[in-house]
Amino acid sequence: MDVLRSMLLALTLTIAVEMGVLWLLGERQGKVFRASVAMNILTNLSLNFYLVFVAFSVLVVLVGEMLVVLVEALWYQHYLNCWEQASLYSLLCNAISFLTGLLLMMLFY
């Protein structure tokens, strides 16, 4: 149960951080925010499940995060019709949420 609770907390924090990043980037379309939530449910839970139950290493984290950035950029592209903007959104949202997670882990674990 603790693993599930941790995964849901990570997902919730990721969504909150990424919503804030999108807003700070000037995004105001509800469909983009909803798409971000849907993407994060899929990518965050998938990556965290893999890290917890299959394999955890620095390499797996880095490759996994790169795949998440790519998948989310492609998803944003569908809603924004601009690859540069989609890539920027994905890269910044994921970098900031990842660094926020690292900082919180260092502070509380």
Short mmCIF file of N, CA and C in Angstrom, two decimals:
data_model
loop_
_atom_site.label_atom_id
_atom_site.label_comp_id
_atom_site.label_asym_id
_atom_site.label_seq_id
_atom_site.Cartn_x
_atom_site.Cartn_y
_atom_site.Cartn_z
N MET A 1 0.81 -1.20 0.00
CA MET A 1 0.00 0.00 0.00
C MET A 1 0.86 1.26 0.00
N ASP A 2 2.00 1.21 0.67
CA ASP A 2 2.88 2.37 0.69
C ASP A 2 3.40 2.70 -0.69
N VAL A 3 3.67 1.68 -1.50
CA VAL A 3 4.16 1.91 -2.86
C VAL A 3 3.08 2.61 -3.68
N LEU A 4 1.85 2.14 -3.59
CA LEU A 4 0.75 2.75 -4.32
C LEU A 4 0.55 4.19 -3.87
N ARG A 5 0.58 4.41 -2.58
CA ARG A 5 0.42 5.76 -2.04
C ARG A 5 1.54 6.68 -2.55
N SER A 6 2.77 6.19 -2.58
CA SER A 6 3.90 6.97 -3.08
C SER A 6 3.74 7.29 -4.56
N MET A 7 3.28 6.31 -5.32
CA MET A 7 3.10 6.53 -6.76
C MET A 7 2.00 7.56 -7.02
N LEU A 8 0.93 7.49 -6.26
CA LEU A 8 -0.16 8.46 -6.44
C LEU A 8 0.25 9.85 -5.98
N LEU A 9 1.06 9.94 -4.94
CA LEU A 9 1.59 11.23 -4.50
C LEU A 9 2.50 11.82 -5.58
N ALA A 10 3.38 10.98 -6.13
CA ALA A 10 4.27 11.45 -7.20
C ALA A 10 3.47 11.94 -8.40
N LEU A 11 2.42 11.21 -8.75
CA LEU A 11 1.57 11.62 -9.87
C LEU A 11 0.88 12.95 -9.58
N THR A 12 0.33 13.08 -8.40
CA THR A 12 -0.37 14.31 -8.03
C THR A 12 0.57 15.51 -8.05
N LEU A 13 1.75 15.35 -7.47
CA LEU A 13 2.72 16.45 -7.47
C LEU A 13 3.18 16.78 -8.88
N THR A 14 3.39 15.76 -9.70
CA THR A 14 3.80 15.99 -11.09
C THR A 14 2.74 16.79 -11.83
N ILE A 15 1.49 16.40 -11.69
CA ILE A 15 0.41 17.12 -12.37
C ILE A 15 0.35 18.56 -11.88
N ALA A 16 0.44 18.78 -10.58
CA ALA A 16 0.38 20.14 -10.04
C ALA A 16 1.52 21.00 -10.57
N VAL A 17 2.73 20.46 -10.54
CA VAL A 17 3.89 21.22 -11.02
C VAL A 17 3.75 21.52 -12.51
N GLU A 18 3.37 20.52 -13.29
CA GLU A 18 3.29 20.72 -14.73
C GLU A 18 2.16 21.66 -15.12
N MET A 19 1.06 21.66 -14.36
CA MET A 19 -0.01 22.64 -14.62
C MET A 19 0.52 24.06 -14.38
N GLY A 20 1.29 24.21 -13.31
CA GLY A 20 1.88 25.52 -13.01
C GLY A 20 2.85 25.96 -14.09
N VAL A 21 3.67 25.05 -14.58
CA VAL A 21 4.62 25.38 -15.64
C VAL A 21 3.88 25.80 -16.90
N LEU A 22 2.87 25.04 -17.28
CA LEU A 22 2.09 25.40 -18.48
C LEU A 22 1.47 26.78 -18.33
N TRP A 23 0.93 27.05 -17.16
CA TRP A 23 0.31 28.35 -16.92
C TRP A 23 1.35 29.47 -17.01
N LEU A 24 2.53 29.24 -16.41
CA LEU A 24 3.60 30.24 -16.47
C LEU A 24 4.11 30.45 -17.89
N LEU A 25 4.01 29.42 -18.73
CA LEU A 25 4.41 29.54 -20.13
C LEU A 25 3.34 30.26 -20.96
N GLY A 26 2.23 30.60 -20.33
CA GLY A 26 1.19 31.35 -21.02
C GLY A 26 0.08 30.50 -21.61
N GLU A 27 0.07 29.23 -21.31
CA GLU A 27 -0.97 28.35 -21.84
C GLU A 27 -2.28 28.62 -21.12
N ARG A 28 -3.36 28.76 -21.88
CA ARG A 28 -4.66 29.00 -21.27
C ARG A 28 -5.76 28.09 -21.83
N GLN A 29 -5.40 27.20 -22.77
CA GLN A 29 -6.39 26.31 -23.37
C GLN A 29 -6.69 25.14 -22.44
N GLY A 30 -7.94 24.98 -22.08
CA GLY A 30 -8.34 23.89 -21.23
C GLY A 30 -7.99 22.53 -21.81
N LYS A 31 -8.10 22.41 -23.14
CA LYS A 31 -7.80 21.11 -23.76
C LYS A 31 -6.34 20.73 -23.58
N VAL A 32 -5.44 21.69 -23.53
CA VAL A 32 -4.02 21.38 -23.31
C VAL A 32 -3.79 20.93 -21.87
N PHE A 33 -4.45 21.58 -20.92
CA PHE A 33 -4.33 21.17 -19.53
C PHE A 33 -4.90 19.77 -19.32
N ARG A 34 -6.05 19.50 -19.92
CA ARG A 34 -6.64 18.16 -19.80
C ARG A 34 -5.75 17.11 -20.46
N ALA A 35 -5.17 17.45 -21.60
CA ALA A 35 -4.26 16.52 -22.28
C ALA A 35 -3.04 16.24 -21.40
N SER A 36 -2.54 17.27 -20.73
CA SER A 36 -1.39 17.10 -19.86
C SER A 36 -1.71 16.15 -18.70
N VAL A 37 -2.88 16.31 -18.12
CA VAL A 37 -3.28 15.42 -17.02
C VAL A 37 -3.36 13.98 -17.53
N ALA A 38 -4.00 13.78 -18.67
CA ALA A 38 -4.13 12.43 -19.24
C ALA A 38 -2.76 11.84 -19.55
N MET A 39 -1.88 12.64 -20.15
CA MET A 39 -0.53 12.16 -20.46
C MET A 39 0.21 11.76 -19.21
N ASN A 40 0.11 12.58 -18.19
CA ASN A 40 0.84 12.30 -16.96
C ASN A 40 0.32 11.06 -16.25
N ILE A 41 -0.97 10.83 -16.31
CA ILE A 41 -1.50 9.60 -15.72
C ILE A 41 -0.86 8.40 -16.40
N LEU A 42 -0.77 8.45 -17.71
CA LEU A 42 -0.18 7.35 -18.47
C LEU A 42 1.34 7.24 -18.26
N THR A 43 2.05 8.33 -18.50
CA THR A 43 3.52 8.25 -18.49
C THR A 43 4.10 8.16 -17.09
N ASN A 44 3.58 8.94 -16.16
CA ASN A 44 4.13 8.94 -14.80
C ASN A 44 3.92 7.60 -14.13
N LEU A 45 2.68 7.12 -14.20
CA LEU A 45 2.41 5.83 -13.55
C LEU A 45 3.17 4.69 -14.23
N SER A 46 3.27 4.72 -15.56
CA SER A 46 4.01 3.67 -16.28
C SER A 46 5.48 3.66 -15.88
N LEU A 47 6.11 4.83 -15.92
CA LEU A 47 7.53 4.89 -15.58
C LEU A 47 7.76 4.52 -14.12
N ASN A 48 6.95 5.03 -13.22
CA ASN A 48 7.15 4.71 -11.80
C ASN A 48 6.88 3.23 -11.52
N PHE A 49 5.89 2.67 -12.18
CA PHE A 49 5.63 1.22 -12.03
C PHE A 49 6.86 0.43 -12.48
N TYR A 50 7.41 0.79 -13.63
CA TYR A 50 8.58 0.09 -14.15
C TYR A 50 9.76 0.23 -13.18
N LEU A 51 9.98 1.44 -12.68
CA LEU A 51 11.10 1.67 -11.77
C LEU A 51 10.95 0.89 -10.47
N VAL A 52 9.74 0.79 -9.96
CA VAL A 52 9.51 0.12 -8.68
C VAL A 52 9.51 -1.40 -8.83
N PHE A 53 8.86 -1.91 -9.86
CA PHE A 53 8.64 -3.35 -9.94
C PHE A 53 9.52 -4.10 -10.94
N VAL A 54 10.20 -3.41 -11.83
CA VAL A 54 11.00 -4.10 -12.85
C VAL A 54 12.48 -3.80 -12.69
N ALA A 55 12.86 -2.56 -12.85
CA ALA A 55 14.28 -2.23 -12.79
C ALA A 55 14.46 -0.77 -12.39
N PHE A 56 15.34 -0.56 -11.44
CA PHE A 56 15.66 0.81 -11.05
C PHE A 56 17.16 1.01 -11.15
N SER A 57 17.54 1.98 -11.94
CA SER A 57 18.94 2.41 -12.03
C SER A 57 18.94 3.82 -12.59
N VAL A 58 20.05 4.50 -12.46
CA VAL A 58 20.16 5.85 -13.00
C VAL A 58 19.92 5.83 -14.50
N LEU A 59 20.47 4.83 -15.18
CA LEU A 59 20.31 4.72 -16.63
C LEU A 59 18.83 4.53 -17.00
N VAL A 60 18.14 3.68 -16.28
CA VAL A 60 16.72 3.44 -16.56
C VAL A 60 15.92 4.72 -16.32
N VAL A 61 16.23 5.45 -15.27
CA VAL A 61 15.54 6.71 -15.00
C VAL A 61 15.77 7.69 -16.15
N LEU A 62 17.02 7.85 -16.57
CA LEU A 62 17.33 8.80 -17.64
C LEU A 62 16.67 8.42 -18.97
N VAL A 63 16.78 7.17 -19.35
CA VAL A 63 16.15 6.71 -20.60
C VAL A 63 14.64 6.85 -20.49
N GLY A 64 14.09 6.46 -19.35
CA GLY A 64 12.64 6.57 -19.14
C GLY A 64 12.16 8.01 -19.24
N GLU A 65 12.88 8.92 -18.63
CA GLU A 65 12.50 10.34 -18.70
C GLU A 65 12.59 10.87 -20.12
N MET A 66 13.62 10.45 -20.87
CA MET A 66 13.73 10.88 -22.26
C MET A 66 12.55 10.37 -23.09
N LEU A 67 12.15 9.12 -22.84
CA LEU A 67 10.99 8.58 -23.54
C LEU A 67 9.72 9.34 -23.17
N VAL A 68 9.58 9.68 -21.91
CA VAL A 68 8.41 10.44 -21.45
C VAL A 68 8.37 11.81 -22.15
N VAL A 69 9.52 12.47 -22.23
CA VAL A 69 9.56 13.78 -22.90
C VAL A 69 9.13 13.63 -24.36
N LEU A 70 9.61 12.60 -25.04
CA LEU A 70 9.25 12.38 -26.44
C LEU A 70 7.75 12.08 -26.59
N VAL A 71 7.24 11.15 -25.79
CA VAL A 71 5.83 10.78 -25.88
C VAL A 71 4.94 11.99 -25.59
N GLU A 72 5.28 12.75 -24.56
CA GLU A 72 4.45 13.90 -24.21
C GLU A 72 4.56 15.01 -25.26
N ALA A 73 5.73 15.19 -25.85
CA ALA A 73 5.86 16.18 -26.93
C ALA A 73 4.98 15.80 -28.11
N LEU A 74 4.97 14.53 -28.46
CA LEU A 74 4.10 14.07 -29.55
C LEU A 74 2.64 14.30 -29.22
N TRP A 75 2.28 14.06 -27.97
CA TRP A 75 0.90 14.26 -27.53
C TRP A 75 0.52 15.74 -27.57
N TYR A 76 1.41 16.61 -27.06
CA TYR A 76 1.16 18.06 -27.13
C TYR A 76 1.05 18.52 -28.58
N GLN A 77 1.89 17.96 -29.45
CA GLN A 77 1.86 18.31 -30.87
C GLN A 77 0.46 18.11 -31.44
N HIS A 78 -0.20 17.07 -31.01
CA HIS A 78 -1.56 16.79 -31.49
C HIS A 78 -2.51 17.95 -31.15
N TYR A 79 -2.31 18.59 -30.01
CA TYR A 79 -3.21 19.65 -29.55
C TYR A 79 -2.75 21.04 -29.96
N LEU A 80 -1.45 21.21 -30.16
CA LEU A 80 -0.91 22.54 -30.43
C LEU A 80 -0.59 22.79 -31.90
N ASN A 81 -0.40 21.73 -32.66
CA ASN A 81 -0.03 21.84 -34.07
C ASN A 81 1.24 22.66 -34.29
N CYS A 82 2.14 22.60 -33.33
CA CYS A 82 3.42 23.31 -33.44
C CYS A 82 4.46 22.49 -32.69
N TRP A 83 5.36 21.83 -33.43
CA TRP A 83 6.34 20.94 -32.82
C TRP A 83 7.26 21.68 -31.84
N GLU A 84 7.68 22.90 -32.18
CA GLU A 84 8.59 23.64 -31.31
C GLU A 84 7.92 23.93 -29.96
N GLN A 85 6.68 24.37 -30.00
CA GLN A 85 5.97 24.66 -28.76
C GLN A 85 5.71 23.38 -27.97
N ALA A 86 5.31 22.32 -28.66
CA ALA A 86 5.05 21.04 -28.00
C ALA A 86 6.32 20.51 -27.33
N SER A 87 7.44 20.60 -28.02
CA SER A 87 8.72 20.14 -27.47
C SER A 87 9.12 20.96 -26.26
N LEU A 88 8.95 22.27 -26.37
CA LEU A 88 9.29 23.16 -25.25
C LEU A 88 8.43 22.85 -24.04
N TYR A 89 7.13 22.70 -24.24
CA TYR A 89 6.23 22.37 -23.13
C TYR A 89 6.67 21.07 -22.46
N SER A 90 6.90 20.05 -23.27
CA SER A 90 7.24 18.75 -22.71
C SER A 90 8.56 18.80 -21.96
N LEU A 91 9.57 19.39 -22.57
CA LEU A 91 10.89 19.43 -21.95
C LEU A 91 10.86 20.23 -20.65
N LEU A 92 10.28 21.41 -20.67
CA LEU A 92 10.26 22.23 -19.46
C LEU A 92 9.38 21.62 -18.36
N CYS A 93 8.20 21.15 -18.73
CA CYS A 93 7.32 20.54 -17.72
C CYS A 93 8.00 19.36 -17.05
N ASN A 94 8.61 18.49 -17.85
CA ASN A 94 9.23 17.30 -17.29
C ASN A 94 10.51 17.61 -16.53
N ALA A 95 11.31 18.53 -17.02
CA ALA A 95 12.54 18.88 -16.31
C ALA A 95 12.22 19.50 -14.95
N ILE A 96 11.27 20.41 -14.92
CA ILE A 96 10.94 21.09 -13.67
C ILE A 96 10.26 20.13 -12.69
N SER A 97 9.37 19.27 -13.18
CA SER A 97 8.73 18.33 -12.25
C SER A 97 9.74 17.29 -11.76
N PHE A 98 10.66 16.86 -12.62
CA PHE A 98 11.69 15.91 -12.20
C PHE A 98 12.60 16.53 -11.13
N LEU A 99 13.06 17.74 -11.37
CA LEU A 99 13.93 18.42 -10.40
C LEU A 99 13.19 18.72 -9.09
N THR A 100 11.91 19.05 -9.18
CA THR A 100 11.12 19.26 -7.98
C THR A 100 11.03 17.97 -7.17
N GLY A 101 10.81 16.85 -7.86
CA GLY A 101 10.76 15.55 -7.19
C GLY A 101 12.08 15.21 -6.52
N LEU A 102 13.19 15.47 -7.22
CA LEU A 102 14.50 15.22 -6.61
C LEU A 102 14.71 16.06 -5.36
N LEU A 103 14.36 17.32 -5.45
CA LEU A 103 14.51 18.22 -4.31
C LEU A 103 13.66 17.74 -3.12
N LEU A 104 12.42 17.36 -3.38
CA LEU A 104 11.56 16.87 -2.30
C LEU A 104 12.09 15.59 -1.70
N MET A 105 12.63 14.70 -2.53
CA MET A 105 13.20 13.46 -2.01
C MET A 105 14.41 13.76 -1.11
N MET A 106 15.24 14.71 -1.53
CA MET A 106 16.41 15.07 -0.71
C MET A 106 15.99 15.70 0.61
N LEU A 107 14.91 16.45 0.60
CA LEU A 107 14.45 17.12 1.82
C LEU A 107 13.75 16.17 2.80
N PHE A 108 13.01 15.18 2.27
CA PHE A 108 12.15 14.38 3.13
C PHE A 108 12.56 12.92 3.28
N TYR A 109 13.58 12.46 2.57
CA TYR A 109 13.99 11.06 2.70
C TYR A 109 15.41 10.95 3.16
#
